Each structure stands twice: as C-alpha cells, then as structure tokens.
Amino acid sequence: MRLRQSIQFLCVLVLFATCAVGADDRVLMSASLDADASRAWAIYRNTQQEHLLVFIPPRDELPDIRYEPAQPGLVQAVRPLGRKLPVSIAALNDRVYLAYPPVYANERRLMRVYSLSLTPSPVGGVWVASSADRFDTEPAIVTNGSLIGLQGTSSAVWALIKDENRVTLSVLDRLDWQSVDLPESINTTRLELTAIGKHPVLIDRSGLRFVAHEFDPETGAWSEFPESIELSDAIRITAGTRALSVLDEQEPGKTRLRSWSPTGLFEIASGLDLPDSASIGALSSSGSLIAISIDRETAEGALEQPPASIEILELGLLDGAERYRGAPIATTPVSPEEFRFLVGMMMLIMMGVLIVVIMPDHSSAMHLPEGVVLADPGRRLIATMLDAVLVTAVVGRLVDVSAADILTLTVIMRPDNAWSVFPLVIITGLMYSTLTEALFGATPAKMLVGIRVVRARPGAPVRPSLWSSLVRNGIKWLLPPVAALALIDPETLHRGDRAARTLVVMPRPAQPDPRDSDEG
C-alpha cells in the first residue's frame, strides 16, 4: 500500500513539475500601436531562472524626443517580477499594463491591474522607469469570470472578460472600467481580442472560418471585415497600426505571413522559419515583426530542469525578410568601450593623486598681500559647497537629472546612463571656477562668503592669471580628495594653491584704535 501511494505521489509530482515548466516557459508579449516609435514589452524566464519584465525599445526615431533607435534584437531588462506572474499584459504608448490573477477583497473578486512607463534617458540610450521600485496602481477589474485578453490600442486599454455565458468588452477609464455592448451578431463562444490602430477587434473563432469584428470608439459602431480566414489551430494573429498580422504554419518549419484588415486579406511572405511556440508582436512604425521563443531541450532520463534558451526573431512586416535571429542583445549602462575609457581615466587620476600628494613641495615662500589674511577653512568649505550646488543644478537642469541625485551619488545606482553626467559637472565646474576667478578674483559663492583668490606675492592683492586659476581649479575639480587636504593644512592651502602660487584670502579685520581704549 505504501509503495502504491509513493508511486501515485511521484506521478503527481512529475505531472505538477511538467505543468509548472510549461507555465514558466510561457512568453507574454504586447506591442504599442503608435504611428511613431512603436515599442513592445515581454515577460519571460531568463537563463538565470528569473521571470523578467523586458522592454523592446523602438527601432525608429520619435520626433521631438532625443534617443537612439535600437538595433534589431536589442532588449532591456526592466525588473524581476517574483513568483506571482500576470495573466496578460497590454502596451499603450510608453506604458505597459499587467493584469494579475483574481483575488478576493471586501467580498469582491478582483483582478488587480498595475502599470509602468519608460522614457528615454537624456544621457544615454537606456530607457528609465517612471518608478524605480514599484508599479503604478490602476483600477481593478471586478468580475466573477475570467480574463480572455488584455489589449492596448493607440488610445486606450481594453479587456475582454467572460463571466459564465456572458462576454464583456471593457475600456479602462481614469477611475474605472467601462463596459461596451456587443452586438447579437457576434458569437461569443470563442473570441479573441486584438486591435488595429485605435479600434479594438474581436476575432470569432467559433465557426468554420475566422471572422473579425471591428469597433469604432468614436461612433460606437461595429463592422465586420469583408474577408474571413480559414479555420486552423495553427493561426496566430497580432495587432497593428493599419492591419492585423496573420501567421499560419503551412507545414512544419514553414510559416506564411499575411496582412488582414477591412481592405482585405493579402499574403506578404511564405516559407518563413518561425518557431510554433513563439509569441508575436508588431512594431508597426518601423515595419518589424518580433517573435520571442523559449527552447528547453531535456536530455532523455534527466531529472533536473535544463536551462532555457531564449531566441528573438525579427522580420520585416512588408516583405518577411529576416532582420535578426539569435539571443537577446541586452542593453547595459556602460558599454565595453566606455568601461575601458573609465578605467583609463581612473588610473590617470590615481597617478595624478600619487604624484601631487607624494611629490615634495620645493616652492619658495608664499607672501601674503597687504590688507588681507588667509581665509578660514569654514568659509572655504561653504563656498565650495555652494559652487558645487550651483554647478550641479545648472548641469542637472540641462540634462534632466536631479541635482540631489548627482550630489548624493545616487545617480550611479540608476539603470540608465545618467552616471555620465559626472564628467559634465566636472568640466562645467572647472570652466566656471577658472573664468570667474581669473576675471573677478572669486566665484559667486566666494563673493557671497567674503573671500577671494589672489596671487601669493607682496604688495596690493592681484587676482590670479588665467593659467594660475586653471591649475588650482584643475586639481580642485579633478582631484577633490587632494583639494580637501586644505582643511587640515596649517596654512589652509591645498596642492592647487601651492602649484599655482595663489592664496584664498579675506579682508584683514579692522584693528581697534588704541586712543579709543585710552579715552575709555
């Protein structure tokens, strides 16, 4: 008896593991229906066995927005989703919507919906999420039924819900989901939701042929495509801005691509090598059809689950020509060339620090001009901080990066190329300090706290030359740790001051008149 129970338990466990693998290897995909810069989203399990939300950036340019069009095959991992996966996703412009399995809350059965948007980084080619660590909450779908599909048009997000024998088409409003009546002519037994441009389209799969019904949100009218498609379980249909893309397998390894719209049904290409398990999305603005598939080859007798192989295939929507086939090309904040450049710069800076700090000071005595005294470290520190805030605020404003993120170095943790704002800050600060000190003897911050830079020589105070100002500020902005040694220097001088033979001074305090004390 125990042996039989053990065998039954083992069979159930194997069946559960098989189902879990099949569910985990499912790819969810949706593309936006924008006239310009169409983009797509996908959810799949990567080679590290993590479920990822993946962004497929536009392959073409968008007017008035600065970003680099992505090459075929390029994707960007947005964030892991954990164990709980959505049942459907939909793309609308720069935002993706995720619908999760139903839960009960306040005696109601809800399907929670969340969203996230990405915008192009002003500094690099990576897109930045609207929220760094969470999704935006959208109105939940209240239903006792199941979600057939979630679909974005060019202007709204639609949901097709089946509740017992009733099918409902709903559109996401600002505060709730609004239902749309379906005409009695539509057979609701087996429907599929897709879209063309701003119009949702219902595909009736219940008859001998596939029939498409298009809804116009502006007039509230339904219309049927004049052409229908032959019945087949191997047909896959994906949304587009001007037409639906229809893929059907004619024979193993040979797929036909057709365009289906109210104007007719047209064949684009045939004999395409397209995996039958691939999820499809169309980047209509760039004329690209993207297919993502997961291949997991299990050796005979193997008990462990093998790693997944993810493949992206990009085809031309108008000719079926293959543009890319292979593993996803992941975007990274730092390219290999940029990484080598940064390593080289860091080595040069470290060498400069060693030379400046270790090199003995052979300069002659530095004379204090008349009528001034050395500025105290407190004023110098305040002036430096104010200059840094001013420079980062200006640069951050120009490249749309928060000055607080720059000053606190949190910009380094961002998944885009915003970290490269630091060279801009250093160059801007160097030019700003050099020019203002050479022209006026002080930066605005130094003027505010009452200090200035002068040449270290007897006589009346004279502002530094352009070269001297460049030398002292070069060490200050390029080697901040070296400049910070001025705070502990007995003469409050850093290496830049000594190399440029300059002093940071303030007016000598007025001495009390001895006659005033005698009269008292």
PDB file of C-alpha atoms in Angstrom, residues 387-388 391 423-437 469-478:
ATOM      1  CA  ASP A 387      29.688  76.328  -6.021  1.00  0.00           C
ATOM      2  CA  ALA A 388      29.065  72.577  -6.289  1.00  0.00           C
ATOM      3  CA  VAL A 391      27.085  73.809 -10.977  1.00  0.00           C
ATOM      4  CA  PRO A 423      32.122  64.403 -16.483  1.00  0.00           C
ATOM      5  CA  LEU A 424      29.780  67.233 -17.492  1.00  0.00           C
ATOM      6  CA  VAL A 425      29.688  68.507 -13.911  1.00  0.00           C
ATOM      7  CA  ILE A 426      33.490  68.378 -13.605  1.00  0.00           C
ATOM      8  CA  ILE A 427      34.103  70.154 -16.916  1.00  0.00           C
ATOM      9  CA  THR A 428      31.454  72.793 -16.210  1.00  0.00           C
ATOM     10  CA  GLY A 429      32.747  73.380 -12.684  1.00  0.00           C
ATOM     11  CA  LEU A 430      36.328  73.681 -13.914  1.00  0.00           C
ATOM     12  CA  MET A 431      35.434  76.238 -16.590  1.00  0.00           C
ATOM     13  CA  TYR A 432      33.111  78.159 -14.271  1.00  0.00           C
ATOM     14  CA  SER A 433      35.665  78.469 -11.456  1.00  0.00           C
ATOM     15  CA  THR A 434      38.601  79.203 -13.765  1.00  0.00           C
ATOM     16  CA  LEU A 435      36.894  82.022 -15.653  1.00  0.00           C
ATOM     17  CA  THR A 436      35.249  83.720 -12.668  1.00  0.00           C
ATOM     18  CA  GLU A 437      38.431  83.672 -10.578  1.00  0.00           C
ATOM     19  CA  SER A 469      43.318  79.793 -11.985  1.00  0.00           C
ATOM     20  CA  LEU A 470      43.189  76.793 -14.336  1.00  0.00           C
ATOM     21  CA  VAL A 471      45.928  74.969 -12.402  1.00  0.00           C
ATOM     22  CA  ARG A 472      44.353  75.441  -8.958  1.00  0.00           C
ATOM     23  CA  ASN A 473      40.860  74.580 -10.154  1.00  0.00           C
ATOM     24  CA  GLY A 474      42.092  71.621 -12.182  1.00  0.00           C
ATOM     25  CA  ILE A 475      43.363  69.991  -9.007  1.00  0.00           C
ATOM     26  CA  LYS A 476      40.256  71.094  -7.106  1.00  0.00           C
ATOM     27  CA  TRP A 477      37.720  69.617  -9.558  1.00  0.00           C
ATOM     28  CA  LEU A 478      39.692  66.648 -10.912  1.00  0.00           C
TER      29      LEU A 478
END
